[in-house]
PDB file of C-alpha atoms in Angstrom:
ATOM      1  CA  MET A   1      82.815 112.671 107.213  1.00  0.00           C
ATOM      2  CA  ALA A   2      79.258 111.627 108.186  1.00  0.00           C
ATOM      3  CA  LEU A   3      79.184 108.327 106.416  1.00  0.00           C
ATOM      4  CA  LYS A   4      76.780 105.627 107.426  1.00  0.00           C
ATOM      5  CA  VAL A   5      76.366 102.127 105.893  1.00  0.00           C
ATOM      6  CA  ILE A   6      72.656 101.330 105.772  1.00  0.00           C
ATOM      7  CA  PRO A   7      70.694  98.250 104.599  1.00  0.00           C
ATOM      8  CA  PHE A   8      68.583  98.074 101.509  1.00  0.00           C
ATOM      9  CA  LYS A   9      65.209  99.777 101.532  1.00  0.00           C
ATOM     10  CA  HIS A  10      62.794  99.603  98.623  1.00  0.00           C
ATOM     11  CA  GLN A  11      62.897 103.333  98.126  1.00  0.00           C
ATOM     12  CA  TYR A  12      66.554 103.004  97.180  1.00  0.00           C
ATOM     13  CA  ALA A  13      66.189 100.384  94.429  1.00  0.00           C
ATOM     14  CA  GLU A  14      66.451 103.007  91.609  1.00  0.00           C
ATOM     15  CA  ARG A  15      69.570 104.551  93.226  1.00  0.00           C
ATOM     16  CA  PHE A  16      71.182 101.116  93.439  1.00  0.00           C
ATOM     17  CA  ARG A  17      70.396 100.750  89.670  1.00  0.00           C
ATOM     18  CA  ASP A  18      71.715 104.180  88.760  1.00  0.00           C
ATOM     19  CA  LEU A  19      74.935 104.127  90.758  1.00  0.00           C
ATOM     20  CA  ASN A  20      75.896 100.889  89.027  1.00  0.00           C
ATOM     21  CA  LEU A  21      74.930 101.979  85.436  1.00  0.00           C
ATOM     22  CA  GLN A  22      77.113 105.086  85.991  1.00  0.00           C
ATOM     23  CA  TRP A  23      80.366 103.093  86.339  1.00  0.00           C
ATOM     24  CA  ILE A  24      79.408 100.309  83.953  1.00  0.00           C
ATOM     25  CA  GLU A  25      78.424 102.604  81.191  1.00  0.00           C
ATOM     26  CA  LYS A  26      81.565 104.633  81.736  1.00  0.00           C
ATOM     27  CA  HIS A  27      83.910 101.683  81.357  1.00  0.00           C
ATOM     28  CA  PHE A  28      82.009  98.890  79.656  1.00  0.00           C
ATOM     29  CA  VAL A  29      78.708  97.865  78.200  1.00  0.00           C
ATOM     30  CA  VAL A  30      75.612  96.975  80.285  1.00  0.00           C
ATOM     31  CA  GLU A  31      75.147  93.165  79.794  1.00  0.00           C
ATOM     32  CA  PRO A  32      71.906  91.100  80.261  1.00  0.00           C
ATOM     33  CA  LYS A  33      73.061  89.870  83.718  1.00  0.00           C
ATOM     34  CA  ASP A  34      73.486  93.609  84.824  1.00  0.00           C
ATOM     35  CA  SER A  35      70.037  94.510  83.552  1.00  0.00           C
ATOM     36  CA  ASN A  36      68.438  91.475  85.328  1.00  0.00           C
ATOM     37  CA  LEU A  37      70.053  92.257  88.760  1.00  0.00           C
ATOM     38  CA  LEU A  38      69.789  96.018  88.558  1.00  0.00           C
ATOM     39  CA  GLU A  39      66.163  96.226  87.421  1.00  0.00           C
ATOM     40  CA  SER A  40      64.835  93.603  89.792  1.00  0.00           C
ATOM     41  CA  CYS A  41      67.382  93.788  92.661  1.00  0.00           C
ATOM     42  CA  GLU A  42      64.806  92.660  95.332  1.00  0.00           C
ATOM     43  CA  GLU A  43      63.690  89.668  93.305  1.00  0.00           C
ATOM     44  CA  ASN A  44      67.183  88.624  92.077  1.00  0.00           C
ATOM     45  CA  ILE A  45      69.429  89.524  95.010  1.00  0.00           C
ATOM     46  CA  ILE A  46      67.555  89.853  98.219  1.00  0.00           C
ATOM     47  CA  LYS A  47      64.818  87.204  97.952  1.00  0.00           C
ATOM     48  CA  PRO A  48      67.356  84.406  97.147  1.00  0.00           C
ATOM     49  CA  GLY A  49      69.179  85.286 100.407  1.00  0.00           C
ATOM     50  CA  GLY A  50      71.414  88.161  99.403  1.00  0.00           C
ATOM     51  CA  HIS A  51      71.881  91.689 100.793  1.00  0.00           C
ATOM     52  CA  ILE A  52      72.298  95.172  99.477  1.00  0.00           C
ATOM     53  CA  PHE A  53      73.998  97.996 101.443  1.00  0.00           C
ATOM     54  CA  PHE A  54      74.216 101.723 100.810  1.00  0.00           C
ATOM     55  CA  ALA A  55      76.790 104.407 101.791  1.00  0.00           C
ATOM     56  CA  LYS A  56      74.869 107.391 102.992  1.00  0.00           C
ATOM     57  CA  TYR A  57      76.931 110.635 103.166  1.00  0.00           C
ATOM     58  CA  ASP A  58      75.255 113.575 104.706  1.00  0.00           C
ATOM     59  CA  ASP A  59      71.693 112.167 103.856  1.00  0.00           C
ATOM     60  CA  VAL A  60      72.633 111.429 100.190  1.00  0.00           C
ATOM     61  CA  ILE A  61      73.066 107.779  98.919  1.00  0.00           C
ATOM     62  CA  VAL A  62      76.558 107.841  97.385  1.00  0.00           C
ATOM     63  CA  GLY A  63      77.512 104.251  97.169  1.00  0.00           C
ATOM     64  CA  CYS A  64      76.368 100.747  97.297  1.00  0.00           C
ATOM     65  CA  PHE A  65      77.277  97.032  97.007  1.00  0.00           C
ATOM     66  CA  ALA A  66      75.500  93.715  96.994  1.00  0.00           C
ATOM     67  CA  PHE A  67      76.072  90.218  98.462  1.00  0.00           C
ATOM     68  CA  ILE A  68      74.819  87.717  96.020  1.00  0.00           C
ATOM     69  CA  LYS A  69      74.305  84.342  97.663  1.00  0.00           C
ATOM     70  CA  LEU A  70      76.376  81.366  96.159  1.00  0.00           C
ATOM     71  CA  ASN A  71      75.630  78.949  98.988  1.00  0.00           C
ATOM     72  CA  ASP A  72      75.228  79.159 102.760  1.00  0.00           C
ATOM     73  CA  LYS A  73      78.885  79.946 103.442  1.00  0.00           C
ATOM     74  CA  ALA A  74      80.006  81.863 100.250  1.00  0.00           C
ATOM     75  CA  TYR A  75      78.672  84.987  98.734  1.00  0.00           C
ATOM     76  CA  GLU A  76      79.644  87.098  95.677  1.00  0.00           C
ATOM     77  CA  LEU A  77      80.545  90.736  96.466  1.00  0.00           C
ATOM     78  CA  GLY A  78      79.247  92.624  93.441  1.00  0.00           C
ATOM     79  CA  LYS A  79      77.687  95.664  92.240  1.00  0.00           C
ATOM     80  CA  MET A  80      79.869  97.873  94.265  1.00  0.00           C
ATOM     81  CA  SER A  81      79.829 101.588  93.080  1.00  0.00           C
ATOM     82  CA  VAL A  82      80.561 104.998  94.420  1.00  0.00           C
ATOM     83  CA  ASP A  83      79.093 108.069  92.741  1.00  0.00           C
ATOM     84  CA  ALA A  84      81.691 109.788  90.603  1.00  0.00           C
ATOM     85  CA  LYS A  85      81.218 113.046  92.580  1.00  0.00           C
ATOM     86  CA  TYR A  86      82.059 111.325  95.859  1.00  0.00           C
ATOM     87  CA  GLN A  87      85.146 109.324  94.714  1.00  0.00           C
ATOM     88  CA  GLY A  88      88.449 110.011  96.435  1.00  0.00           C
ATOM     89  CA  LEU A  89      86.831 110.123  99.844  1.00  0.00           C
ATOM     90  CA  GLN A  90      87.688 106.514 100.680  1.00  0.00           C
ATOM     91  CA  ILE A  91      83.958 105.570 100.648  1.00  0.00           C
ATOM     92  CA  GLY A  92      84.640 102.376  98.621  1.00  0.00           C
ATOM     93  CA  GLN A  93      87.234 101.175 101.195  1.00  0.00           C
ATOM     94  CA  LYS A  94      84.709 101.947 103.999  1.00  0.00           C
ATOM     95  CA  LEU A  95      82.135  99.880 102.208  1.00  0.00           C
ATOM     96  CA  LEU A  96      84.612  97.021 101.681  1.00  0.00           C
ATOM     97  CA  ASP A  97      85.567  97.038 105.214  1.00  0.00           C
ATOM     98  CA  PHE A  98      81.952  97.046 106.343  1.00  0.00           C
ATOM     99  CA  ALA A  99      81.324  94.085 103.818  1.00  0.00           C
ATOM    100  CA  ILE A 100      84.112  91.918 105.220  1.00  0.00           C
ATOM    101  CA  ASN A 101      83.128  92.532 108.809  1.00  0.00           C
ATOM    102  CA  PHE A 102      79.420  91.802 108.015  1.00  0.00           C
ATOM    103  CA  ALA A 103      80.341  88.548 106.281  1.00  0.00           C
ATOM    104  CA  LYS A 104      82.522  87.524 109.163  1.00  0.00           C
ATOM    105  CA  ASN A 105      79.669  88.222 111.648  1.00  0.00           C
ATOM    106  CA  GLU A 106      77.417  86.181 109.570  1.00  0.00           C
ATOM    107  CA  GLY A 107      79.812  83.114 109.723  1.00  0.00           C
ATOM    108  CA  TRP A 108      80.452  83.007 105.970  1.00  0.00           C
ATOM    109  CA  GLN A 109      83.619  81.273 104.829  1.00  0.00           C
ATOM    110  CA  LYS A 110      84.551  83.347 101.783  1.00  0.00           C
ATOM    111  CA  LEU A 111      83.773  86.237  99.558  1.00  0.00           C
ATOM    112  CA  VAL A 112      84.129  86.089  95.797  1.00  0.00           C
ATOM    113  CA  LEU A 113      84.282  88.805  93.314  1.00  0.00           C
ATOM    114  CA  TYR A 114      84.658  89.257  89.629  1.00  0.00           C
ATOM    115  CA  SER A 115      86.302  92.307  88.158  1.00  0.00           C
ATOM    116  CA  SER A 116      88.313  93.697  85.199  1.00  0.00           C
ATOM    117  CA  THR A 117      92.078  94.177  84.938  1.00  0.00           C
ATOM    118  CA  ARG A 118      91.139  97.578  83.513  1.00  0.00           C
ATOM    119  CA  LEU A 119      90.003  98.739  86.919  1.00  0.00           C
ATOM    120  CA  ASN A 120      93.367  99.267  88.514  1.00  0.00           C
ATOM    121  CA  THR A 121      92.250 101.272  91.520  1.00  0.00           C
ATOM    122  CA  ALA A 122      89.438  98.807  92.334  1.00  0.00           C
ATOM    123  CA  LEU A 123      91.943  95.913  92.144  1.00  0.00           C
ATOM    124  CA  HIS A 124      94.416  97.685  94.433  1.00  0.00           C
ATOM    125  CA  ILE A 125      91.827  98.219  96.997  1.00  0.00           C
ATOM    126  CA  TYR A 126      90.608  94.585  96.786  1.00  0.00           C
ATOM    127  CA  ARG A 127      94.159  93.414  97.315  1.00  0.00           C
ATOM    128  CA  LYS A 128      94.685  95.757 100.183  1.00  0.00           C
ATOM    129  CA  PHE A 129      91.699  94.191 101.829  1.00  0.00           C
ATOM    130  CA  GLY A 130      93.065  90.622 101.411  1.00  0.00           C
ATOM    131  CA  PHE A 131      91.449  89.497  98.193  1.00  0.00           C
ATOM    132  CA  LYS A 132      93.651  87.028  96.236  1.00  0.00           C
ATOM    133  CA  GLU A 133      93.447  86.228  92.593  1.00  0.00           C
ATOM    134  CA  VAL A 134      92.119  82.754  91.857  1.00  0.00           C
ATOM    135  CA  PRO A 135      91.477  80.943  88.467  1.00  0.00           C
ATOM    136  CA  MET A 136      88.722  82.366  86.478  1.00  0.00           C
ATOM    137  CA  ASP A 137      85.586  80.478  85.824  1.00  0.00           C
ATOM    138  CA  ALA A 138      85.323  78.786  82.376  1.00  0.00           C
ATOM    139  CA  ASP A 139      81.884  80.314  81.891  1.00  0.00           C
ATOM    140  CA  SER A 140      82.367  83.894  83.101  1.00  0.00           C
ATOM    141  CA  GLN A 141      79.061  85.781  83.995  1.00  0.00           C
ATOM    142  CA  TYR A 142      80.300  88.923  82.295  1.00  0.00           C
ATOM    143  CA  LYS A 143      82.246  89.702  79.216  1.00  0.00           C
ATOM    144  CA  ARG A 144      84.124  92.495  81.152  1.00  0.00           C
ATOM    145  CA  SER A 145      85.287  90.155  83.879  1.00  0.00           C
ATOM    146  CA  ASP A 146      88.777  88.772  83.371  1.00  0.00           C
ATOM    147  CA  ILE A 147      89.789  88.393  86.946  1.00  0.00           C
ATOM    148  CA  LYS A 148      88.272  86.523  89.845  1.00  0.00           C
ATOM    149  CA  MET A 149      89.321  87.149  93.494  1.00  0.00           C
ATOM    150  CA  GLU A 150      88.570  85.462  96.719  1.00  0.00           C
ATOM    151  CA  ARG A 151      88.807  86.553 100.356  1.00  0.00           C
ATOM    152  CA  SER A 152      88.784  83.814 103.096  1.00  0.00           C
ATOM    153  CA  LEU A 153      86.825  84.765 106.149  1.00  0.00           C
ATOM    154  CA  GLU A 154      87.930  81.836 108.220  1.00  0.00           C
ATOM    155  CA  GLN A 155      89.056  82.841 111.661  1.00  0.00           C
ATOM    156  CA  ILE A 156      92.762  81.815 112.310  1.00  0.00           C
TER     157      ILE A 156
END
């Protein structure tokens, strides 16, 4: 498989939006926070210190994820999506592996993510990569989110 993980480029902003809308609309409802992040990803993710990466498979952008800055040492891993036509090729796992290694190299202390207990496959993969369930925030960002997970990046 000729898969590369590449950083955000402005020309891929619409693909970032479309990949995420694909899974959100399939399983849930698009919420105002989704629209805000997806329609203005450079303004609302990258400019405040976050990052967006893409999975490029044989010259096609087939997946993505974002790091949303919480503080200098913690980032939310969010907006992870793989095109339905390319699922089953372990692209999500390769993105997750890349994300964890990137975060470690940046010297971050932890990654946080919000998900739904309805997404069994995603939760299985998160656990496989060392994410642990932690108490949910009182004021959840999304109605669909009913589970919060963290992954420590501290070197032991």
